[in-house]
XYZ file of C-alpha atoms in Angstrom:
772
model
C 130.956 101.077 105.003
C 128.051 101.821 102.800
C 125.247 103.672 103.886
C 121.674 104.340 102.498
C 119.656 107.664 101.878
C 116.584 107.769 101.801
C 115.240 108.961 97.747
C 114.991 112.726 97.136
C 112.910 111.845 94.050
C 108.629 112.746 95.043
C 105.482 112.140 94.101
C 106.195 108.121 92.604
C 104.103 105.259 92.422
C 105.419 102.318 94.782
C 105.160 99.577 92.495
C 108.265 97.643 93.245
C 107.817 93.841 92.785
C 109.670 90.886 94.601
C 113.254 91.383 93.891
C 112.990 94.878 91.791
C 112.830 97.640 94.690
C 111.531 101.389 94.121
C 114.103 104.181 94.908
C 117.277 102.416 94.003
C 117.169 99.400 96.701
C 116.540 95.865 96.092
C 114.192 94.968 99.151
C 112.471 98.034 99.784
C 109.597 99.028 97.687
C 109.089 94.888 96.752
C 106.774 93.171 97.633
C 107.626 89.625 99.660
C 104.801 87.268 100.499
C 104.414 88.076 104.554
C 106.543 86.362 106.900
C 103.160 85.365 109.146
C 101.128 84.779 105.884
C 101.134 80.886 105.899
C 99.882 80.510 109.719
C 97.608 82.556 109.198
C 95.379 81.411 106.236
C 96.277 77.923 107.720
C 94.114 79.301 110.479
C 97.988 77.843 112.738
C 98.486 81.727 113.893
C 97.919 81.753 117.986
C 95.145 84.636 119.216
C 94.644 84.425 123.214
C 91.012 83.564 123.454
C 92.663 80.530 121.726
C 95.013 79.667 124.169
C 94.277 76.613 127.168
C 96.605 75.944 129.958
C 95.970 73.128 132.679
C 93.623 73.669 135.448
C 92.337 77.326 133.353
C 89.576 79.319 134.729
C 86.735 81.403 132.734
C 86.307 84.924 134.335
C 83.186 86.800 133.796
C 81.985 90.096 134.718
C 79.732 91.929 135.700
C 79.082 95.083 134.440
C 76.530 98.606 135.912
C 72.910 98.747 133.882
C 72.378 101.623 135.256
C 74.788 104.985 132.949
C 74.923 106.725 136.893
C 74.857 105.739 139.876
C 76.807 104.809 143.321
C 77.436 101.916 144.811
C 75.349 101.282 147.665
C 76.586 98.408 148.580
C 78.208 94.207 146.313
C 77.479 91.156 148.035
C 79.414 88.294 146.552
C 77.791 85.858 149.248
C 76.197 84.296 147.143
C 78.618 83.867 143.760
C 81.107 82.764 145.792
C 79.140 79.701 146.133
C 77.801 78.722 143.856
C 78.950 75.517 142.022
C 82.903 76.213 140.242
C 83.259 79.268 141.447
C 86.375 79.488 142.185
C 86.864 83.229 143.467
C 85.129 86.186 143.353
C 86.392 90.552 143.109
C 85.165 93.007 143.464
C 86.520 97.207 143.205
C 87.295 97.032 147.167
C 89.797 94.094 146.436
C 92.058 96.898 143.926
C 93.923 99.777 145.231
C 91.626 102.751 145.811
C 93.556 105.554 144.997
C 95.591 106.141 142.071
C 100.045 104.980 142.742
C 101.825 108.208 142.141
C 102.021 109.302 138.630
C 98.259 106.987 137.749
C 95.500 108.060 137.246
C 92.111 107.818 138.219
C 90.608 107.697 135.187
C 92.693 103.613 134.039
C 92.162 103.331 137.727
C 88.195 103.084 137.918
C 87.889 102.309 133.385
C 89.382 98.251 134.724
C 86.564 98.389 137.135
C 84.181 101.307 139.396
C 84.912 102.481 143.246
C 82.446 104.516 144.589
C 80.205 105.316 141.577
C 79.558 103.490 137.964
C 79.604 106.443 135.272
C 77.909 104.321 132.093
C 75.909 101.021 131.026
C 78.655 98.664 131.548
C 80.919 99.693 133.429
C 82.856 97.090 134.772
C 81.777 95.900 139.001
C 82.705 92.550 139.720
C 84.177 89.741 138.624
C 83.942 85.825 138.633
C 86.272 82.723 137.968
C 84.567 79.700 137.316
C 85.547 76.365 135.988
C 83.296 77.044 132.935
C 82.159 80.234 131.866
C 78.346 79.137 132.225
C 79.416 78.700 135.731
C 81.036 82.377 136.097
C 78.455 83.901 134.333
C 75.604 82.348 136.156
C 77.811 83.522 139.281
C 78.657 87.100 138.437
C 74.611 87.518 137.898
C 74.150 85.960 141.229
C 75.882 88.937 142.858
C 73.564 91.706 144.438
C 74.440 95.230 143.730
C 72.297 98.199 145.473
C 72.674 101.605 143.228
C 71.153 104.932 144.450
C 71.013 106.059 140.453
C 71.722 109.498 139.534
C 70.967 111.899 136.647
C 72.658 111.187 134.001
C 73.338 113.395 131.106
C 74.426 111.279 126.968
C 75.409 113.521 124.901
C 77.067 116.913 124.335
C 75.383 119.949 124.386
C 73.581 118.385 127.738
C 77.040 117.676 129.423
C 77.556 121.353 128.295
C 74.425 123.195 129.850
C 75.176 125.026 133.196
C 72.265 122.672 134.527
C 73.575 119.469 133.437
C 74.399 116.417 136.339
C 77.985 116.482 137.216
C 79.910 113.539 136.319
C 83.451 114.881 138.301
C 82.701 117.263 142.072
C 86.742 117.632 141.238
C 86.563 118.113 138.007
C 87.606 121.519 137.090
C 88.006 122.806 133.572
C 91.859 123.259 132.733
C 93.554 125.289 130.103
C 91.480 128.197 131.385
C 92.561 131.673 133.732
C 91.267 131.827 136.309
C 90.778 128.407 137.714
C 87.061 127.545 137.066
C 86.164 127.480 141.104
C 83.296 125.429 140.142
C 83.124 121.567 139.066
C 82.069 120.854 135.526
C 81.673 118.684 133.100
C 83.935 120.008 130.538
C 87.474 118.290 131.071
C 89.611 120.517 129.242
C 90.066 124.456 126.898
C 92.354 124.185 124.323
C 93.499 127.339 121.950
C 95.470 127.507 118.483
C 95.492 131.431 117.596
C 97.525 133.473 115.042
C 96.437 137.032 113.655
C 93.385 138.775 113.732
C 90.409 136.674 112.544
C 88.650 140.304 112.492
C 90.572 141.239 110.303
C 90.426 138.337 107.896
C 87.149 137.859 107.662
C 86.904 142.001 107.433
C 89.655 141.089 104.384
C 87.254 138.506 102.499
C 84.445 138.879 99.962
C 82.687 135.507 101.167
C 82.519 134.421 104.700
C 80.511 131.041 105.412
C 79.933 130.422 109.059
C 78.263 126.194 109.888
C 77.616 124.113 112.508
C 78.547 119.809 111.924
C 77.931 117.367 113.964
C 78.935 113.110 114.427
C 78.174 110.671 116.587
C 80.570 108.081 118.011
C 81.405 105.030 116.908
C 83.730 101.667 116.731
C 86.231 100.450 115.495
C 84.772 97.512 114.654
C 87.895 95.365 115.134
C 86.248 91.244 114.815
C 88.159 89.850 117.291
C 87.425 91.308 121.356
C 89.335 92.075 124.126
C 90.718 88.789 124.985
C 93.091 87.530 127.958
C 94.804 84.702 129.757
C 96.833 85.232 133.218
C 98.571 83.387 135.499
C 99.668 84.286 138.461
C 102.318 81.873 140.446
C 102.829 81.668 144.357
C 105.541 83.814 144.280
C 103.187 86.500 142.772
C 104.270 86.206 139.154
C 102.478 87.118 136.436
C 101.872 86.132 133.089
C 99.807 87.088 130.653
C 98.796 86.916 127.340
C 96.320 88.712 125.850
C 95.733 91.216 122.247
C 96.920 94.214 122.219
C 98.243 97.309 120.627
C 101.352 97.393 123.605
C 102.111 94.927 125.732
C 104.846 97.029 127.471
C 101.886 99.240 127.633
C 99.817 96.160 128.707
C 102.249 95.386 131.826
C 102.465 98.807 132.913
C 99.346 99.702 133.360
C 97.830 96.477 135.105
C 100.869 97.174 137.487
C 100.080 100.333 137.814
C 95.856 99.069 137.832
C 97.051 96.827 141.369
C 99.914 98.135 142.803
C 102.535 96.232 142.239
C 106.122 96.171 140.849
C 106.248 96.026 136.747
C 108.946 92.847 137.357
C 106.104 90.877 138.435
C 104.907 90.464 135.243
C 105.918 89.252 131.800
C 103.486 89.868 128.998
C 102.952 87.699 126.033
C 101.608 89.397 122.324
C 99.001 87.499 121.057
C 98.491 87.728 117.150
C 95.607 91.025 117.145
C 92.423 90.262 115.247
C 92.223 93.939 114.866
C 92.699 96.691 117.283
C 92.419 100.344 114.990
C 93.712 102.065 118.139
C 90.653 100.275 120.603
C 93.226 98.137 121.682
C 96.000 100.584 122.850
C 94.579 100.587 126.830
C 93.029 97.666 128.911
C 89.939 96.912 130.413
C 90.519 92.807 131.527
C 94.094 92.131 132.416
C 94.376 93.256 135.796
C 90.243 91.712 137.168
C 91.805 87.908 134.929
C 95.124 88.614 137.649
C 93.385 89.212 140.375
C 91.024 86.363 140.006
C 94.043 84.024 138.839
C 96.156 84.678 142.141
C 92.808 84.610 144.321
C 92.379 81.508 142.538
C 96.062 80.075 141.872
C 94.716 78.957 138.885
C 95.088 80.312 135.593
C 91.711 82.583 134.173
C 90.420 83.375 130.994
C 88.270 86.631 130.287
C 87.483 87.075 126.681
C 84.842 89.767 126.523
C 81.322 88.982 124.805
C 80.373 91.515 121.604
C 77.800 93.391 123.404
C 80.959 93.887 126.426
C 82.925 94.911 123.166
C 80.522 97.797 122.719
C 79.258 98.465 126.167
C 82.450 98.491 127.953
C 85.384 99.762 125.593
C 85.749 103.005 124.246
C 84.732 103.854 120.543
C 85.640 107.379 118.989
C 83.671 110.432 119.867
C 80.924 112.147 118.879
C 81.877 115.520 118.832
C 79.814 119.860 117.493
C 82.291 121.579 115.461
C 81.249 125.222 114.341
C 83.041 126.435 111.241
C 83.158 129.984 110.011
C 85.335 130.830 107.078
C 86.559 133.553 104.787
C 88.033 133.585 101.815
C 87.954 136.263 98.190
C 86.547 136.184 95.663
C 90.296 134.321 94.024
C 89.911 131.423 96.151
C 92.495 133.118 99.236
C 91.689 131.478 102.546
C 91.934 134.621 104.610
C 90.680 132.947 107.915
C 89.114 130.308 109.783
C 87.658 130.439 113.150
C 86.746 127.081 115.408
C 84.271 125.707 118.200
C 85.170 121.831 118.990
C 83.466 119.879 121.221
C 84.402 116.119 121.432
C 83.061 113.553 123.344
C 85.391 112.375 126.469
C 83.322 109.349 127.993
C 83.234 108.817 132.100
C 86.714 110.338 132.167
C 88.389 113.105 130.285
C 91.010 113.093 127.242
C 92.415 114.671 125.048
C 89.727 114.159 122.185
C 89.449 118.569 121.408
C 93.050 118.810 121.772
C 93.365 116.900 118.806
C 90.828 117.277 116.915
C 92.339 120.836 116.987
C 95.359 119.974 116.073
C 94.225 118.676 112.091
C 91.027 121.640 111.909
C 93.048 123.737 109.555
C 96.238 122.269 109.134
C 95.602 121.847 105.592
C 95.830 124.807 104.337
C 97.977 128.207 105.008
C 96.758 131.169 107.450
C 97.676 133.909 108.125
C 94.657 134.479 110.725
C 93.151 131.746 112.332
C 91.336 130.745 115.875
C 90.181 127.328 116.747
C 88.768 126.217 120.288
C 88.277 122.991 121.546
C 85.983 122.172 124.556
C 86.884 118.161 125.936
C 83.190 116.393 127.837
C 82.647 114.450 129.728
C 79.845 112.496 130.134
C 77.916 109.081 130.564
C 79.455 106.834 128.229
C 82.135 103.954 127.193
C 85.318 106.772 127.744
C 86.779 107.288 124.601
C 89.807 105.562 122.990
C 92.209 106.288 119.572
C 90.762 105.269 116.353
C 93.334 105.369 113.355
C 93.713 108.776 113.388
C 91.909 109.944 116.118
C 89.860 113.241 116.335
C 90.704 114.093 112.863
C 88.047 112.718 110.840
C 85.702 115.139 112.414
C 87.215 118.405 112.025
C 87.941 117.375 108.441
C 84.186 116.542 107.367
C 83.596 120.572 108.626
C 86.519 122.212 107.661
C 86.367 120.146 104.422
C 82.224 120.653 103.913
C 82.803 124.393 104.789
C 86.133 124.789 101.721
C 83.937 122.887 99.161
C 81.018 124.863 99.510
C 83.598 128.171 99.549
C 84.920 126.237 96.101
C 81.195 126.517 94.599
C 80.207 129.873 95.346
C 83.430 130.689 93.789
C 83.248 128.757 90.639
C 86.324 127.231 91.076
C 87.934 123.659 90.908
C 87.493 122.082 94.211
C 90.980 120.651 94.044
C 92.353 124.418 92.610
C 90.832 126.039 94.957
C 92.901 123.374 98.315
C 96.402 124.126 95.677
C 96.100 128.502 96.134
C 96.062 127.909 99.591
C 98.230 124.180 100.681
C 101.050 125.092 103.148
C 104.443 124.554 101.958
C 107.840 123.263 104.088
C 109.128 126.590 106.567
C 105.406 127.078 106.635
C 103.842 128.062 109.861
C 101.529 124.598 110.935
C 98.530 126.038 113.297
C 99.519 124.286 116.325
C 102.508 125.296 116.378
C 105.934 124.341 114.812
C 106.750 124.455 110.954
C 106.113 122.180 108.538
C 108.350 119.832 107.054
C 108.646 118.497 103.585
C 104.783 117.500 103.255
C 103.948 115.780 99.817
C 100.138 117.834 100.380
C 100.652 119.637 96.617
C 101.518 116.290 95.286
C 98.631 114.001 96.878
C 96.487 117.066 95.648
C 98.231 116.666 91.849
C 98.403 112.859 91.890
C 94.068 113.463 92.217
C 94.230 115.953 90.218
C 96.241 114.389 87.854
C 94.004 111.036 87.721
C 92.096 109.047 85.060
C 88.552 109.417 88.050
C 89.014 112.665 88.062
C 89.867 113.189 84.857
C 86.853 111.104 83.883
C 83.446 112.436 84.344
C 80.629 111.308 86.964
C 78.490 109.067 86.159
C 74.930 110.599 85.115
C 72.885 106.846 84.776
C 71.510 104.059 85.638
C 72.948 102.083 88.727
C 72.809 98.348 89.412
C 69.619 97.772 87.602
C 67.724 99.972 89.193
C 64.888 101.234 88.142
C 64.465 104.362 90.775
C 65.548 107.818 90.081
C 68.902 108.648 90.944
C 70.904 111.402 90.890
C 74.846 111.150 90.521
C 78.134 113.282 92.696
C 81.305 113.861 92.925
C 82.955 114.015 95.615
C 86.552 115.732 97.255
C 88.120 116.610 100.150
C 92.035 115.974 101.824
C 92.780 114.662 105.239
C 95.964 115.170 107.403
C 97.876 113.363 110.804
C 100.737 114.474 112.181
C 102.431 111.125 113.275
C 104.301 110.093 116.144
C 107.898 108.373 117.486
C 108.281 107.744 120.867
C 110.568 105.156 121.718
C 111.577 101.821 120.314
C 114.210 98.973 121.218
C 114.975 96.070 118.682
C 117.385 93.207 118.452
C 119.370 91.383 115.076
C 120.614 88.121 115.832
C 123.044 86.374 113.138
C 121.939 82.532 113.846
C 125.228 80.011 111.415
C 124.130 79.805 108.354
C 124.168 83.831 107.376
C 120.386 84.130 108.250
C 118.539 86.581 110.481
C 116.761 86.908 113.066
C 114.815 90.028 114.165
C 113.178 90.224 117.051
C 110.617 94.031 117.386
C 108.487 94.528 119.846
C 105.263 96.665 118.445
C 103.261 94.342 118.188
C 101.757 93.717 114.464
C 98.439 95.340 113.297
C 99.528 95.986 110.449
C 102.568 94.310 108.313
C 105.560 95.706 110.588
C 107.121 91.756 110.625
C 107.663 92.717 106.647
C 109.278 95.965 106.796
C 110.841 95.418 109.775
C 112.210 92.072 107.947
C 112.299 94.466 104.326
C 114.548 97.345 106.296
C 117.152 94.522 107.346
C 117.854 92.541 103.859
C 118.393 96.406 102.344
C 120.814 97.634 105.160
C 122.179 93.620 105.692
C 122.037 92.975 101.507
C 120.203 89.465 102.788
C 117.608 88.043 100.794
C 114.460 88.927 102.700
C 113.276 86.181 103.149
C 116.319 84.378 104.985
C 115.950 86.979 107.450
C 112.833 86.009 110.377
C 110.479 88.893 112.428
C 109.631 88.113 115.926
C 107.208 89.943 118.190
C 109.424 89.149 121.341
C 107.706 89.319 124.820
C 108.168 92.001 127.692
C 111.064 89.447 128.670
C 112.806 89.115 125.153
C 113.141 93.033 123.865
C 113.261 96.141 125.131
C 110.624 98.907 126.005
C 109.019 99.628 123.512
C 105.772 101.414 123.359
C 102.293 100.735 121.623
C 101.560 100.527 118.041
C 99.656 104.004 117.513
C 99.832 106.628 115.854
C 101.427 105.222 112.848
C 104.855 104.662 114.142
C 105.813 101.185 113.399
C 108.184 100.871 111.180
C 108.698 104.500 111.590
C 109.913 104.190 115.290
C 110.735 100.836 115.523
C 112.063 100.384 111.389
C 114.530 102.842 112.930
C 115.523 100.527 115.152
C 115.984 98.094 112.817
C 118.200 99.757 110.387
C 120.693 100.661 113.554
C 120.959 98.025 115.072
C 121.126 96.364 111.425
C 124.448 99.335 110.751
C 125.527 98.036 113.774
C 126.411 94.799 112.772
C 127.770 95.223 109.640
C 130.503 97.251 111.127
C 130.898 93.928 113.644
C 131.008 92.048 110.084
C 133.583 94.336 108.702
C 135.672 93.580 112.161
C 135.303 89.942 112.017
C 136.015 90.074 108.219
C 139.235 92.592 108.623
C 140.299 90.372 111.511
C 139.943 86.858 108.837
C 142.214 88.796 106.431
C 144.207 90.224 109.015
C 143.788 93.659 107.041
C 142.503 97.424 108.457
C 139.411 98.137 109.690
C 139.464 100.296 107.371
C 140.479 98.581 103.854
C 136.468 96.313 104.733
C 133.915 97.748 102.957
C 130.370 95.980 102.635
C 128.691 95.183 99.794
C 125.091 93.302 98.113
C 125.749 90.924 102.124
C 129.363 90.429 101.735
C 132.901 91.963 103.277
C 134.759 93.512 100.217
C 138.623 93.177 100.657
C 139.170 97.449 99.494
C 142.497 96.954 97.935
C 141.227 93.478 96.223
C 143.538 91.431 97.313
C 141.029 88.170 99.300
C 137.853 87.120 97.733
C 134.730 88.696 98.925
C 133.469 86.904 102.320
C 129.129 86.441 102.109
C 127.730 86.702 105.939
C 127.024 82.571 105.961
C 130.655 82.453 104.893
C 131.183 85.843 108.358
C 129.142 83.684 111.029
C 129.618 80.243 109.974
C 132.887 81.125 111.396
C 132.002 83.071 114.310
C 133.217 80.928 117.082
C 136.837 81.128 115.480
C 136.359 85.260 115.216
C 134.989 86.226 118.230
C 131.492 84.491 119.148
C 128.004 85.162 118.020
C 127.517 87.970 116.361
C 124.290 90.448 117.731
C 123.417 93.982 118.407
C 120.410 95.975 119.988
C 119.198 99.792 119.661
C 116.866 101.272 121.074
C 115.741 105.208 120.406
C 113.635 108.036 121.146
C 112.872 108.185 117.574
C 112.177 111.846 116.847
C 111.126 113.878 113.629
C 107.812 111.661 112.445
C 106.459 112.824 109.053
C 103.170 114.488 108.734
C 101.121 112.319 106.724
C 98.223 113.526 104.029
C 95.510 111.801 101.357
C 94.179 113.422 98.663
C 90.167 111.380 98.059
C 87.742 112.079 95.639
C 84.529 109.729 95.184
C 81.440 109.603 92.808
C 78.584 108.706 94.368
C 74.850 108.092 93.621
C 71.536 108.766 95.900
C 68.128 107.126 95.371
C 66.546 109.920 95.429
C 63.754 107.392 96.613
C 64.632 105.624 99.907
C 67.795 107.588 100.370
C 70.535 105.469 100.062
C 73.862 106.569 99.142
C 75.990 103.644 96.835
C 79.745 104.297 96.434
C 79.851 104.331 93.122
C 84.062 105.059 92.593
C 86.696 105.651 94.596
C 90.839 106.803 95.025
C 92.602 107.512 97.250
C 96.221 109.431 97.082
C 98.228 109.226 100.642
C 102.095 110.349 100.748
C 103.647 107.602 102.536
C 107.478 108.790 102.417
C 108.714 105.956 101.150
C 106.846 102.509 100.095
C 108.318 99.242 101.697
C 106.346 97.104 100.885
C 103.326 99.370 98.687
C 100.429 96.319 99.255
C 101.121 96.895 102.547
C 100.515 100.409 101.616
C 97.748 99.847 99.608
C 95.820 97.693 102.224
C 95.871 100.362 104.527
C 94.866 103.223 102.291
C 92.051 101.081 100.820
C 91.407 99.548 105.028
C 91.201 103.404 105.991
C 88.980 104.529 103.113
C 86.492 101.493 104.424
C 85.708 102.319 108.335
C 85.856 105.623 106.793
C 83.246 104.918 104.392
C 81.336 103.326 107.601
C 81.894 106.727 110.037
C 80.092 108.701 107.216
C 77.545 106.050 105.998
C 75.539 104.336 108.543
C 77.995 103.632 112.050
C 76.500 105.392 115.202
C 76.602 104.338 118.809
C 72.587 104.084 119.505
C 71.025 104.833 123.069
C 67.431 105.249 124.133
C 66.671 107.447 127.018
C 67.817 105.881 130.345
C 71.076 105.357 129.224
C 71.517 101.799 127.001
C 73.285 100.860 124.199
C 70.670 99.809 121.432
C 72.872 98.464 119.470
C 75.667 96.041 121.069
C 76.077 93.965 117.884
C 77.886 93.914 113.878
C 73.573 92.606 113.642
C 72.662 96.395 114.664
C 75.638 98.642 114.490
C 76.335 98.801 110.288
C 79.394 98.342 109.130
C 80.662 98.523 105.075
C 81.059 94.617 104.469
C 82.890 94.351 100.303
C 78.916 93.601 98.677
C 78.793 97.122 100.106
C 81.530 99.322 97.942
C 83.997 99.507 94.950
C 87.557 98.016 94.542
C 88.900 100.900 96.162
C 91.629 102.804 93.535
C 94.653 103.657 95.384
C 97.617 106.118 94.222
C 101.374 106.335 96.473
C 102.822 109.088 96.515
C 106.452 109.390 98.373
C 107.766 112.282 99.045
C 110.856 111.054 101.702
C 110.758 112.096 105.592
C 114.393 113.094 105.779
C 113.722 112.197 109.384
C 114.053 107.788 108.466
C 117.299 106.149 106.833
C 114.868 104.601 104.292
C 111.655 107.970 103.975
C 108.885 106.713 105.804
C 106.083 108.565 107.203
C 103.941 106.245 108.962
C 100.499 105.872 106.914
C 98.247 104.203 108.833
C 95.654 106.398 110.263
C 95.915 109.245 107.425
C 93.461 107.439 105.708
C 90.066 107.582 107.289
C 90.239 111.256 107.465
C 88.622 112.546 104.175
C 85.762 110.241 103.362
C 83.786 111.620 105.911
C 83.979 114.892 104.060
C 84.273 113.136 100.473
C 80.652 111.930 100.641
C 79.015 114.584 102.229
C 80.709 117.082 99.367
C 79.603 114.271 96.880
C 76.129 114.168 98.028
C 75.898 118.266 97.989
C 77.372 117.785 94.832
C 74.137 114.825 93.515
C 71.046 116.861 95.594
C 72.084 120.479 96.292
C 71.359 119.571 99.796
C 74.296 120.254 102.515
C 74.616 118.275 105.124
C 76.099 118.534 108.207
C 75.025 115.696 110.615
C 76.231 112.998 109.996
C 75.700 109.923 109.864
C 74.497 110.081 106.347
C 72.246 107.584 106.636
C 69.144 106.616 104.474
C 66.393 108.922 106.592
C 68.694 111.184 107.393
C 69.495 111.926 103.563
C 65.833 111.661 102.280
C 64.214 113.555 104.867
C 66.923 116.638 103.489
C 65.950 116.017 100.633
C 61.943 116.050 101.164
C 62.938 119.389 102.934
C 64.507 121.059 100.167
C 61.637 119.065 97.098
C 59.461 121.412 99.816
């Protein structure tokens, strides 16, 4: 029985073409047309908002106008009597206390109970015959509030006299346990060596403070679902989500139902980037459907998405870093505070894990704080918390390089960790590709070229040009995945997984199955199965789908190859050990029989034992850490403060690029979102807690005309824990752009701007202050 091992080569480009893969593979490393491509370009792909069921009602959710208030009373009688209204629900219709093992955070994010914690917090919902009727009825619900003091930013929330959101919130990670409630939900510390000794050994010490603002994931499709509850109490949910098993379990938790009552069918997803890894509307629609006895659809408006769903958190980070004159970084001390929104989370812990991970340090002290405030509960956005952490550390490292007169890549190469070195958060580094990525950028045409220094875009304004470099890290995860592979009688295969495809996983599953089975990739149909079709699978997050679910696909295919060999041995009446599987056919070792193709075996399956299919489920271990190194050339208009990105190159370790085009797309997408975060994007609140830019007109994300072509360099340092060397690629690309662009601005203007975004007013203010 043949097996496929990860290639040993490093630092290669995944530039295979269809039918001619890299690393000695036939399909891995090729670029076949995506299996779902035709349906999407033809408009046939079905999204949750597209679904229309017989008798379907429309739901609308009433949301709080206050950032912090106690709910004194809710009167729904007028709403219930309005035309077309079939059901009304409030927090009183849901469980009051979370069931065992659940959190109040999940319960109260779906719908408020005793008080609201942010403007846009869900209060009640109506199901009616039309969207217009539902909206009118929801607005007729009468709510009486006791308005409470609110807090909207980190510094105010951490102050001793801050309004307290939760009387029962005592800071975790502090000994002894605090006796007074606080808005600081948790404290995280990572430390090694003696930072004071490290600073004493340094020739140069730089200390700076940085801040970033909350930003939205910017997915184009809003949250949407359709729920149909039958008379037996069972519910079918169609939804836009990064994990339909998560939707099933979370909805069951909020409603107090057994998961066996719920079936979740994943619709296509119009973007998520981490923002659809939790639930908001599914339990509400389910309860409305139960009350009305009819299907209910809820589609969030864009304003609701911005006001009521989780953005990436804002942060304040203080960095102090010491280095010797030879460029050796002796120590780093970091203080990080992250917004959590209305309930506690783990944003600071993740930031602490990432902030100095691109460097080998004998001495470090990293302390992080998760802070609650009157804003929507924060959720993931690609590599959660890592971009802000990189912005702080990489800005200081860039300043060190300038002070020492060192090339910024040489300084990073001098300090980068290698396999076997300790990570800041505990374990030792496995095989990693940071050095390879640094060298790839150093040797790139972009970095070897001279930075631009002339007029840009025909503008007559005075422009200043600069170049910036930075690194980024994300640890990636594994978690639970399942896959079923069925062989059809005509020799084709169906690969069923439980991972919603948010970045090309259908293609990667098909490619790995094709490589294992020896089939043409176009003979394999990848399917995302519902919760009753395939085994439990965790959310598509943490760059885990191709890694973890891909491992399940490979395991299932290898079991199938054993079954195919057994069928061939039965056909030939020989021992199993005499049968090999080579390029999609059973081969008789002694050579006395003609090879049997997969199609020949499946076509005769009824006579040799029945249908051929198998399932694999696993809890994947060994997710390969990911690194990215990026360089950008920018120009700054000295009259307006506007930054133009002139050229951008990113190098990223993909382990093995299963489908290089998808890898390149993930790299480019992460960079573009990071550019938006660095240059324009931010949540802007008025003093009364109202979000003032809840739409893409005022919340400015980059569009194609804002950007150059993002140049990509795929680095391949295979992850030994995966049969094809995969390490996730979906997240780390968003990490470096924040410091890349800040460093480029410093290079162009001499102004080190430590507060994001680098919007024209902020840049112009810095330029003006620098001139004075």
